[in-house]
């Protein structure tokens, strides 16, 4: 998913209900994190709905996320009505996690190519774990930071095998959001945005990842205070945005941020993609 910019790892301290000290994982993620800006009134639920509707009318729903959206609808259709057509998406939780790891600090095109090259060179995760690190680096080099990412992937697979005796993360589907965050953030190199992406896309949970595009638009619309960093923006928006709007709104803000030069700091990086900067539907929300 959303893939640009460097992640900021500073986290907000909080006190869980059952203890006097914050429950903290190895990567600094908090369980049931509190809103760092409880007195900041935006965005309101009405504003979130309005922005979602305006972006949906302007862009349509992004095709790249359509199968994930269908999968969410299927998973929530408990009574068997509504969505009858099965999703074509066949991606394991582990596939999605590694795909998200490879998306860090690179372009969407390069990260997709890196994942495809990795799967082509090593058809199974057992093959990846058995491979020499330099071979993994060669396979994912087009995605940048090959040595760091190869080390992270190897460490993830090794620790997962030691803990669960098999290379599979499907057990996460039966855990709560807090439990999932605690599980994933024990692995080196897996930060809040990566966890949030896996929650939203692979596990169909209500979460709101904050990548560079979402962060810049949120600040432009004053949805967070001027001094907010990406982590505090993530914590604030997850408290303010209604759960039923999180998926669509996140996908639409990410897509809009890639296309609209009025909503990003650095324009002109779309390489042939159409820019809608002359009629940005979000201009009326900027304070």
PDB file of C-alpha atoms in Angstrom:
ATOM      1  CA  UNK A   1       0.000   0.000   0.000  1.00  0.00           C
ATOM      2  CA  UNK A   2       0.947   3.587   0.647  1.00  0.00           C
ATOM      3  CA  UNK A   3       4.588   3.756   0.290  1.00  0.00           C
ATOM      4  CA  UNK A   4       6.613   6.863   0.397  1.00  0.00           C
ATOM      5  CA  UNK A   5       8.674   8.819   2.875  1.00  0.00           C
ATOM      6  CA  UNK A   6      10.508   7.828   6.014  1.00  0.00           C
ATOM      7  CA  UNK A   7       8.609   6.563   9.007  1.00  0.00           C
ATOM      8  CA  UNK A   8       8.966   8.413  12.290  1.00  0.00           C
ATOM      9  CA  UNK A   9       9.177   6.005  15.184  1.00  0.00           C
ATOM     10  CA  UNK A  10       8.422   8.275  18.170  1.00  0.00           C
ATOM     11  CA  UNK A  11       5.402   6.944  19.991  1.00  0.00           C
ATOM     12  CA  UNK A  12       2.980   8.418  22.491  1.00  0.00           C
ATOM     13  CA  UNK A  13       3.165   7.208  26.067  1.00  0.00           C
ATOM     14  CA  UNK A  14      -0.057   5.998  27.623  1.00  0.00           C
ATOM     15  CA  UNK A  15      -1.370   4.183  30.656  1.00  0.00           C
ATOM     16  CA  UNK A  16      -3.303   0.979  30.061  1.00  0.00           C
ATOM     17  CA  UNK A  17      -6.327   0.390  32.223  1.00  0.00           C
ATOM     18  CA  UNK A  18      -4.788  -2.424  34.221  1.00  0.00           C
ATOM     19  CA  UNK A  19      -1.402  -0.930  35.036  1.00  0.00           C
ATOM     20  CA  UNK A  20       0.308   2.263  36.101  1.00  0.00           C
ATOM     21  CA  UNK A  21       2.886   2.076  33.342  1.00  0.00           C
ATOM     22  CA  UNK A  22       2.385   1.991  29.583  1.00  0.00           C
ATOM     23  CA  UNK A  23       2.327  -1.391  27.883  1.00  0.00           C
ATOM     24  CA  UNK A  24       5.113  -1.046  25.358  1.00  0.00           C
ATOM     25  CA  UNK A  25       6.268  -3.439  22.641  1.00  0.00           C
ATOM     26  CA  UNK A  26       9.822  -3.740  21.350  1.00  0.00           C
ATOM     27  CA  UNK A  27       9.166  -1.249  18.526  1.00  0.00           C
ATOM     28  CA  UNK A  28       7.439   1.297  20.732  1.00  0.00           C
ATOM     29  CA  UNK A  29       3.854   0.564  19.687  1.00  0.00           C
ATOM     30  CA  UNK A  30       1.246   1.071  22.371  1.00  0.00           C
ATOM     31  CA  UNK A  31      -1.830  -0.954  23.040  1.00  0.00           C
ATOM     32  CA  UNK A  32      -5.087   1.005  22.729  1.00  0.00           C
ATOM     33  CA  UNK A  33      -3.133   4.219  22.257  1.00  0.00           C
ATOM     34  CA  UNK A  34      -4.752   7.442  23.409  1.00  0.00           C
ATOM     35  CA  UNK A  35      -5.372  10.502  21.276  1.00  0.00           C
ATOM     36  CA  UNK A  36      -2.356  12.842  21.637  1.00  0.00           C
ATOM     37  CA  UNK A  37      -4.583  15.802  20.750  1.00  0.00           C
ATOM     38  CA  UNK A  38      -7.864  15.223  22.630  1.00  0.00           C
ATOM     39  CA  UNK A  39      -8.751  18.927  22.416  1.00  0.00           C
ATOM     40  CA  UNK A  40      -8.223  19.174  18.652  1.00  0.00           C
ATOM     41  CA  UNK A  41     -11.791  18.962  17.262  1.00  0.00           C
ATOM     42  CA  UNK A  42     -11.023  17.970  13.681  1.00  0.00           C
ATOM     43  CA  UNK A  43     -11.802  16.049  11.678  1.00  0.00           C
ATOM     44  CA  UNK A  44     -15.436  15.704  12.627  1.00  0.00           C
ATOM     45  CA  UNK A  45     -17.374  12.598  11.499  1.00  0.00           C
ATOM     46  CA  UNK A  46     -19.402  14.815   9.166  1.00  0.00           C
ATOM     47  CA  UNK A  47     -16.243  16.237   7.625  1.00  0.00           C
ATOM     48  CA  UNK A  48     -14.780  12.749   7.109  1.00  0.00           C
ATOM     49  CA  UNK A  49     -17.931  11.663   5.310  1.00  0.00           C
ATOM     50  CA  UNK A  50     -17.970  14.795   3.173  1.00  0.00           C
ATOM     51  CA  UNK A  51     -14.305  14.410   2.166  1.00  0.00           C
ATOM     52  CA  UNK A  52     -14.860  10.730   1.368  1.00  0.00           C
ATOM     53  CA  UNK A  53     -17.847  11.531  -0.818  1.00  0.00           C
ATOM     54  CA  UNK A  54     -16.100  14.409  -2.610  1.00  0.00           C
ATOM     55  CA  UNK A  55     -13.021  12.305  -3.388  1.00  0.00           C
ATOM     56  CA  UNK A  56     -15.140   9.348  -4.464  1.00  0.00           C
ATOM     57  CA  UNK A  57     -17.066  11.561  -6.873  1.00  0.00           C
ATOM     58  CA  UNK A  58     -13.829  13.076  -8.157  1.00  0.00           C
ATOM     59  CA  UNK A  59     -11.676   9.950  -8.582  1.00  0.00           C
ATOM     60  CA  UNK A  60     -14.024   7.013  -8.317  1.00  0.00           C
ATOM     61  CA  UNK A  61     -12.816   4.239  -6.051  1.00  0.00           C
ATOM     62  CA  UNK A  62      -9.140   3.396  -6.832  1.00  0.00           C
ATOM     63  CA  UNK A  63      -8.928   0.204  -8.879  1.00  0.00           C
ATOM     64  CA  UNK A  64      -5.735  -0.908  -7.125  1.00  0.00           C
ATOM     65  CA  UNK A  65      -7.678  -1.294  -3.866  1.00  0.00           C
ATOM     66  CA  UNK A  66     -10.912  -2.686  -5.329  1.00  0.00           C
ATOM     67  CA  UNK A  67     -10.226  -6.331  -4.482  1.00  0.00           C
ATOM     68  CA  UNK A  68      -9.260  -5.448  -0.908  1.00  0.00           C
ATOM     69  CA  UNK A  69     -12.516  -3.536  -0.613  1.00  0.00           C
ATOM     70  CA  UNK A  70     -14.505  -6.476  -1.936  1.00  0.00           C
ATOM     71  CA  UNK A  71     -12.742  -8.788   0.503  1.00  0.00           C
ATOM     72  CA  UNK A  72     -13.698  -6.528   3.409  1.00  0.00           C
ATOM     73  CA  UNK A  73     -17.344  -6.528   2.353  1.00  0.00           C
ATOM     74  CA  UNK A  74     -17.335 -10.306   2.049  1.00  0.00           C
ATOM     75  CA  UNK A  75     -15.724 -10.788   5.452  1.00  0.00           C
ATOM     76  CA  UNK A  76     -18.360  -8.562   7.088  1.00  0.00           C
ATOM     77  CA  UNK A  77     -21.330 -10.103   5.328  1.00  0.00           C
ATOM     78  CA  UNK A  78     -22.150 -12.409   8.230  1.00  0.00           C
ATOM     79  CA  UNK A  79     -25.690 -13.270   7.136  1.00  0.00           C
ATOM     80  CA  UNK A  80     -24.699 -14.239   3.608  1.00  0.00           C
ATOM     81  CA  UNK A  81     -26.492 -11.356   1.896  1.00  0.00           C
ATOM     82  CA  UNK A  82     -25.121  -8.409  -0.031  1.00  0.00           C
ATOM     83  CA  UNK A  83     -21.814  -9.435  -1.623  1.00  0.00           C
ATOM     84  CA  UNK A  84     -22.228 -12.742  -3.416  1.00  0.00           C
ATOM     85  CA  UNK A  85     -19.362 -12.508  -5.899  1.00  0.00           C
ATOM     86  CA  UNK A  86     -16.133 -13.956  -4.452  1.00  0.00           C
ATOM     87  CA  UNK A  87     -12.983 -11.867  -4.361  1.00  0.00           C
ATOM     88  CA  UNK A  88     -10.142 -12.698  -6.758  1.00  0.00           C
ATOM     89  CA  UNK A  89      -7.583 -11.613  -4.184  1.00  0.00           C
ATOM     90  CA  UNK A  90      -5.489 -14.506  -2.898  1.00  0.00           C
ATOM     91  CA  UNK A  91      -2.835 -13.010  -0.675  1.00  0.00           C
ATOM     92  CA  UNK A  92      -1.713 -14.444   2.636  1.00  0.00           C
ATOM     93  CA  UNK A  93      -1.071 -12.258   5.651  1.00  0.00           C
ATOM     94  CA  UNK A  94       2.644 -13.041   5.370  1.00  0.00           C
ATOM     95  CA  UNK A  95       2.643 -12.077   1.690  1.00  0.00           C
ATOM     96  CA  UNK A  96       1.004  -8.778   2.557  1.00  0.00           C
ATOM     97  CA  UNK A  97       3.422  -8.062   5.381  1.00  0.00           C
ATOM     98  CA  UNK A  98       6.504  -8.653   3.240  1.00  0.00           C
ATOM     99  CA  UNK A  99       4.975  -6.661   0.389  1.00  0.00           C
ATOM    100  CA  UNK A 100       4.491  -3.747   2.789  1.00  0.00           C
ATOM    101  CA  UNK A 101       8.048  -4.062   4.118  1.00  0.00           C
ATOM    102  CA  UNK A 102       9.367  -3.832   0.576  1.00  0.00           C
ATOM    103  CA  UNK A 103       7.316  -0.678  -0.028  1.00  0.00           C
ATOM    104  CA  UNK A 104       9.257   1.332   2.533  1.00  0.00           C
ATOM    105  CA  UNK A 105      11.198   4.310   1.158  1.00  0.00           C
ATOM    106  CA  UNK A 106      10.636   3.528  -2.511  1.00  0.00           C
ATOM    107  CA  UNK A 107       8.078   3.997  -5.270  1.00  0.00           C
ATOM    108  CA  UNK A 108       5.029   1.843  -5.752  1.00  0.00           C
ATOM    109  CA  UNK A 109       6.346   0.563  -9.083  1.00  0.00           C
ATOM    110  CA  UNK A 110       9.714  -0.445  -7.633  1.00  0.00           C
ATOM    111  CA  UNK A 111       8.233  -2.134  -4.570  1.00  0.00           C
ATOM    112  CA  UNK A 112       5.828  -4.176  -6.694  1.00  0.00           C
ATOM    113  CA  UNK A 113       8.689  -5.217  -8.943  1.00  0.00           C
ATOM    114  CA  UNK A 114      10.816  -6.179  -5.932  1.00  0.00           C
ATOM    115  CA  UNK A 115       8.062  -8.384  -4.511  1.00  0.00           C
ATOM    116  CA  UNK A 116       7.467 -10.050  -7.882  1.00  0.00           C
ATOM    117  CA  UNK A 117      11.200 -10.722  -8.271  1.00  0.00           C
ATOM    118  CA  UNK A 118      11.390 -12.166  -4.761  1.00  0.00           C
ATOM    119  CA  UNK A 119       8.489 -14.543  -5.374  1.00  0.00           C
ATOM    120  CA  UNK A 120       9.905 -15.532  -8.745  1.00  0.00           C
ATOM    121  CA  UNK A 121      13.343 -16.328  -7.321  1.00  0.00           C
ATOM    122  CA  UNK A 122      11.958 -18.043  -4.206  1.00  0.00           C
ATOM    123  CA  UNK A 123       8.489 -19.569  -4.722  1.00  0.00           C
ATOM    124  CA  UNK A 124       7.941 -20.347  -1.022  1.00  0.00           C
ATOM    125  CA  UNK A 125       8.811 -18.549   2.206  1.00  0.00           C
ATOM    126  CA  UNK A 126      10.753 -21.645   3.218  1.00  0.00           C
ATOM    127  CA  UNK A 127      12.933 -21.034   0.153  1.00  0.00           C
ATOM    128  CA  UNK A 128      13.498 -17.440   1.227  1.00  0.00           C
ATOM    129  CA  UNK A 129      14.487 -18.470   4.738  1.00  0.00           C
ATOM    130  CA  UNK A 130      16.938 -21.076   3.408  1.00  0.00           C
ATOM    131  CA  UNK A 131      18.502 -18.676   0.899  1.00  0.00           C
ATOM    132  CA  UNK A 132      21.679 -16.719   1.441  1.00  0.00           C
ATOM    133  CA  UNK A 133      21.024 -13.090   2.332  1.00  0.00           C
ATOM    134  CA  UNK A 134      22.984 -11.846  -0.679  1.00  0.00           C
ATOM    135  CA  UNK A 135      20.669 -13.796  -2.986  1.00  0.00           C
ATOM    136  CA  UNK A 136      17.631 -12.178  -1.384  1.00  0.00           C
ATOM    137  CA  UNK A 137      19.294  -8.782  -1.719  1.00  0.00           C
ATOM    138  CA  UNK A 138      19.852  -9.386  -5.432  1.00  0.00           C
ATOM    139  CA  UNK A 139      16.203 -10.329  -5.904  1.00  0.00           C
ATOM    140  CA  UNK A 140      14.833  -7.195  -4.231  1.00  0.00           C
ATOM    141  CA  UNK A 141      17.539  -4.705  -5.200  1.00  0.00           C
ATOM    142  CA  UNK A 142      15.228  -2.746  -7.499  1.00  0.00           C
ATOM    143  CA  UNK A 143      13.206  -1.734  -4.445  1.00  0.00           C
ATOM    144  CA  UNK A 144      16.117  -0.012  -2.706  1.00  0.00           C
ATOM    145  CA  UNK A 145      17.647  -0.610   0.735  1.00  0.00           C
ATOM    146  CA  UNK A 146      18.154  -4.220  -0.317  1.00  0.00           C
ATOM    147  CA  UNK A 147      20.494  -5.200   2.519  1.00  0.00           C
ATOM    148  CA  UNK A 148      18.287  -3.718   5.232  1.00  0.00           C
ATOM    149  CA  UNK A 149      15.085  -5.176   3.833  1.00  0.00           C
ATOM    150  CA  UNK A 150      16.616  -8.615   3.206  1.00  0.00           C
ATOM    151  CA  UNK A 151      17.837  -8.713   6.798  1.00  0.00           C
ATOM    152  CA  UNK A 152      14.391  -7.693   8.060  1.00  0.00           C
ATOM    153  CA  UNK A 153      12.650 -10.384   5.989  1.00  0.00           C
ATOM    154  CA  UNK A 154      15.095 -13.098   7.091  1.00  0.00           C
ATOM    155  CA  UNK A 155      14.724 -12.093  10.730  1.00  0.00           C
ATOM    156  CA  UNK A 156      10.930 -12.094  10.437  1.00  0.00           C
ATOM    157  CA  UNK A 157      10.861 -15.585   8.911  1.00  0.00           C
ATOM    158  CA  UNK A 158      13.395 -17.000  11.354  1.00  0.00           C
ATOM    159  CA  UNK A 159      11.591 -15.636  14.405  1.00  0.00           C
ATOM    160  CA  UNK A 160       8.195 -16.700  13.078  1.00  0.00           C
ATOM    161  CA  UNK A 161       9.417 -20.259  12.521  1.00  0.00           C
ATOM    162  CA  UNK A 162      10.903 -20.399  16.005  1.00  0.00           C
ATOM    163  CA  UNK A 163       7.715 -19.079  17.572  1.00  0.00           C
ATOM    164  CA  UNK A 164       5.023 -20.867  15.559  1.00  0.00           C
ATOM    165  CA  UNK A 165       6.976 -23.750  13.974  1.00  0.00           C
ATOM    166  CA  UNK A 166       5.657 -22.780  10.554  1.00  0.00           C
ATOM    167  CA  UNK A 167       5.886 -19.782   8.239  1.00  0.00           C
ATOM    168  CA  UNK A 168       2.311 -18.583   8.480  1.00  0.00           C
ATOM    169  CA  UNK A 169       0.624 -15.541   9.974  1.00  0.00           C
ATOM    170  CA  UNK A 170      -2.981 -16.562   9.392  1.00  0.00           C
ATOM    171  CA  UNK A 171      -3.440 -17.028  13.138  1.00  0.00           C
ATOM    172  CA  UNK A 172      -3.517 -13.223  13.405  1.00  0.00           C
ATOM    173  CA  UNK A 173      -7.027 -13.275  11.943  1.00  0.00           C
ATOM    174  CA  UNK A 174      -8.323 -14.610  15.257  1.00  0.00           C
ATOM    175  CA  UNK A 175      -6.691 -11.920  17.416  1.00  0.00           C
ATOM    176  CA  UNK A 176      -7.847  -8.491  18.511  1.00  0.00           C
ATOM    177  CA  UNK A 177      -6.312  -5.343  17.041  1.00  0.00           C
ATOM    178  CA  UNK A 178      -4.221  -4.761  20.157  1.00  0.00           C
ATOM    179  CA  UNK A 179      -3.015  -8.356  20.124  1.00  0.00           C
ATOM    180  CA  UNK A 180      -2.091  -8.112  16.444  1.00  0.00           C
ATOM    181  CA  UNK A 181      -0.116  -4.918  17.062  1.00  0.00           C
ATOM    182  CA  UNK A 182       1.711  -6.563  19.949  1.00  0.00           C
ATOM    183  CA  UNK A 183       2.521  -9.661  17.882  1.00  0.00           C
ATOM    184  CA  UNK A 184       3.817  -7.882  14.797  1.00  0.00           C
ATOM    185  CA  UNK A 185       5.775  -5.179  16.536  1.00  0.00           C
ATOM    186  CA  UNK A 186       8.017  -7.714  18.235  1.00  0.00           C
ATOM    187  CA  UNK A 187       9.726  -8.174  14.870  1.00  0.00           C
ATOM    188  CA  UNK A 188      12.605  -5.881  14.037  1.00  0.00           C
ATOM    189  CA  UNK A 189      11.884  -3.392  11.260  1.00  0.00           C
ATOM    190  CA  UNK A 190       8.089  -3.582  11.506  1.00  0.00           C
ATOM    191  CA  UNK A 191       6.814  -0.176  12.556  1.00  0.00           C
ATOM    192  CA  UNK A 192       3.393   1.407  13.111  1.00  0.00           C
ATOM    193  CA  UNK A 193       2.610   2.172   9.468  1.00  0.00           C
ATOM    194  CA  UNK A 194       3.474  -1.360   8.342  1.00  0.00           C
ATOM    195  CA  UNK A 195       1.303  -2.840  11.085  1.00  0.00           C
ATOM    196  CA  UNK A 196      -1.557  -0.484  10.204  1.00  0.00           C
ATOM    197  CA  UNK A 197      -1.394  -1.476   6.526  1.00  0.00           C
ATOM    198  CA  UNK A 198      -1.547  -5.177   7.379  1.00  0.00           C
ATOM    199  CA  UNK A 199      -4.460  -4.537   9.722  1.00  0.00           C
ATOM    200  CA  UNK A 200      -6.409  -2.632   7.098  1.00  0.00           C
ATOM    201  CA  UNK A 201      -5.635  -4.622   3.956  1.00  0.00           C
ATOM    202  CA  UNK A 202      -4.847  -8.208   4.917  1.00  0.00           C
ATOM    203  CA  UNK A 203      -6.846  -8.509   8.138  1.00  0.00           C
ATOM    204  CA  UNK A 204      -9.849  -6.332   7.226  1.00  0.00           C
ATOM    205  CA  UNK A 205      -9.620  -4.407  10.493  1.00  0.00           C
ATOM    206  CA  UNK A 206     -10.630  -0.780  10.992  1.00  0.00           C
ATOM    207  CA  UNK A 207      -7.326   1.068  11.019  1.00  0.00           C
ATOM    208  CA  UNK A 208      -6.002   4.171   9.303  1.00  0.00           C
ATOM    209  CA  UNK A 209      -2.357   4.024   8.119  1.00  0.00           C
ATOM    210  CA  UNK A 210      -0.633   7.377   7.695  1.00  0.00           C
ATOM    211  CA  UNK A 211       1.835   7.516   4.817  1.00  0.00           C
ATOM    212  CA  UNK A 212       3.423  10.676   3.414  1.00  0.00           C
ATOM    213  CA  UNK A 213       0.412  11.516   1.223  1.00  0.00           C
ATOM    214  CA  UNK A 214      -2.156  11.115   3.987  1.00  0.00           C
ATOM    215  CA  UNK A 215       0.063  12.995   6.434  1.00  0.00           C
ATOM    216  CA  UNK A 216       0.554  16.013   4.173  1.00  0.00           C
ATOM    217  CA  UNK A 217      -3.128  16.268   3.290  1.00  0.00           C
ATOM    218  CA  UNK A 218      -4.159  15.920   6.933  1.00  0.00           C
ATOM    219  CA  UNK A 219      -1.861  18.773   7.897  1.00  0.00           C
ATOM    220  CA  UNK A 220      -3.015  20.908   4.962  1.00  0.00           C
ATOM    221  CA  UNK A 221      -6.634  20.519   6.105  1.00  0.00           C
ATOM    222  CA  UNK A 222      -5.681  21.169   9.756  1.00  0.00           C
ATOM    223  CA  UNK A 223      -6.892  17.751  10.825  1.00  0.00           C
ATOM    224  CA  UNK A 224      -3.911  17.755  13.197  1.00  0.00           C
ATOM    225  CA  UNK A 225      -1.996  20.593  14.867  1.00  0.00           C
ATOM    226  CA  UNK A 226       0.917  22.160  12.989  1.00  0.00           C
ATOM    227  CA  UNK A 227       3.486  20.473  15.231  1.00  0.00           C
ATOM    228  CA  UNK A 228       2.098  16.946  14.709  1.00  0.00           C
ATOM    229  CA  UNK A 229       4.420  14.235  13.406  1.00  0.00           C
ATOM    230  CA  UNK A 230       3.278  11.178  11.472  1.00  0.00           C
ATOM    231  CA  UNK A 231       2.928   8.922  14.485  1.00  0.00           C
ATOM    232  CA  UNK A 232       0.803  11.386  16.440  1.00  0.00           C
ATOM    233  CA  UNK A 233      -1.224  12.025  13.295  1.00  0.00           C
ATOM    234  CA  UNK A 234      -1.866   8.280  13.084  1.00  0.00           C
ATOM    235  CA  UNK A 235      -2.992   8.135  16.703  1.00  0.00           C
ATOM    236  CA  UNK A 236      -5.235  11.204  16.387  1.00  0.00           C
ATOM    237  CA  UNK A 237      -6.903  10.232  13.116  1.00  0.00           C
ATOM    238  CA  UNK A 238      -7.615   6.709  14.313  1.00  0.00           C
ATOM    239  CA  UNK A 239      -9.539   8.206  17.207  1.00  0.00           C
ATOM    240  CA  UNK A 240     -11.389  10.837  15.167  1.00  0.00           C
ATOM    241  CA  UNK A 241     -12.333   9.039  11.926  1.00  0.00           C
ATOM    242  CA  UNK A 242     -15.391   6.748  12.146  1.00  0.00           C
ATOM    243  CA  UNK A 243     -14.478   3.109  11.635  1.00  0.00           C
ATOM    244  CA  UNK A 244     -16.899   2.650   8.760  1.00  0.00           C
ATOM    245  CA  UNK A 245     -15.146   5.410   6.788  1.00  0.00           C
ATOM    246  CA  UNK A 246     -11.519   4.517   7.460  1.00  0.00           C
ATOM    247  CA  UNK A 247     -10.855   2.153   4.561  1.00  0.00           C
ATOM    248  CA  UNK A 248     -12.422   4.163   1.752  1.00  0.00           C
ATOM    249  CA  UNK A 249     -11.134   7.485   3.073  1.00  0.00           C
ATOM    250  CA  UNK A 250      -7.587   6.193   3.480  1.00  0.00           C
ATOM    251  CA  UNK A 251      -7.453   4.727  -0.028  1.00  0.00           C
ATOM    252  CA  UNK A 252      -8.904   7.903  -1.537  1.00  0.00           C
ATOM    253  CA  UNK A 253      -6.583  10.270   0.343  1.00  0.00           C
ATOM    254  CA  UNK A 254      -3.577   8.183  -0.685  1.00  0.00           C
ATOM    255  CA  UNK A 255      -4.665   8.196  -4.325  1.00  0.00           C
ATOM    256  CA  UNK A 256      -5.463  11.908  -4.288  1.00  0.00           C
ATOM    257  CA  UNK A 257      -2.088  12.700  -2.705  1.00  0.00           C
ATOM    258  CA  UNK A 258      -0.312  10.964  -5.580  1.00  0.00           C
ATOM    259  CA  UNK A 259      -2.187  13.003  -8.179  1.00  0.00           C
ATOM    260  CA  UNK A 260      -2.859  16.456  -6.755  1.00  0.00           C
ATOM    261  CA  UNK A 261       0.015  18.927  -6.685  1.00  0.00           C
ATOM    262  CA  UNK A 262      -1.947  21.322  -4.506  1.00  0.00           C
ATOM    263  CA  UNK A 263      -2.060  18.738  -1.725  1.00  0.00           C
ATOM    264  CA  UNK A 264       1.605  17.687  -1.679  1.00  0.00           C
ATOM    265  CA  UNK A 265       4.782  19.595  -0.967  1.00  0.00           C
ATOM    266  CA  UNK A 266       6.678  18.386  -4.017  1.00  0.00           C
ATOM    267  CA  UNK A 267       4.798  18.609  -7.277  1.00  0.00           C
ATOM    268  CA  UNK A 268       5.761  17.360 -10.682  1.00  0.00           C
ATOM    269  CA  UNK A 269       6.676  13.812  -9.665  1.00  0.00           C
ATOM    270  CA  UNK A 270       3.862  11.949 -11.342  1.00  0.00           C
ATOM    271  CA  UNK A 271       5.790  10.992 -14.496  1.00  0.00           C
ATOM    272  CA  UNK A 272       3.025  11.196 -17.028  1.00  0.00           C
ATOM    273  CA  UNK A 273       0.086  10.670 -14.692  1.00  0.00           C
ATOM    274  CA  UNK A 274      -2.732  13.181 -15.007  1.00  0.00           C
ATOM    275  CA  UNK A 275      -2.773  15.846 -12.331  1.00  0.00           C
ATOM    276  CA  UNK A 276      -6.083  17.219 -11.063  1.00  0.00           C
ATOM    277  CA  UNK A 277      -4.483  20.197  -9.371  1.00  0.00           C
ATOM    278  CA  UNK A 278      -6.687  22.760 -11.149  1.00  0.00           C
ATOM    279  CA  UNK A 279      -9.879  21.484  -9.561  1.00  0.00           C
ATOM    280  CA  UNK A 280      -8.871  19.982  -6.237  1.00  0.00           C
ATOM    281  CA  UNK A 281     -12.030  19.022  -4.300  1.00  0.00           C
ATOM    282  CA  UNK A 282     -10.204  19.446  -0.975  1.00  0.00           C
ATOM    283  CA  UNK A 283      -9.427  23.145  -1.315  1.00  0.00           C
ATOM    284  CA  UNK A 284     -12.614  24.120   0.497  1.00  0.00           C
ATOM    285  CA  UNK A 285     -11.553  22.085   3.554  1.00  0.00           C
ATOM    286  CA  UNK A 286      -8.232  23.848   3.976  1.00  0.00           C
ATOM    287  CA  UNK A 287      -8.210  26.343   6.803  1.00  0.00           C
TER     288      UNK A 287
END
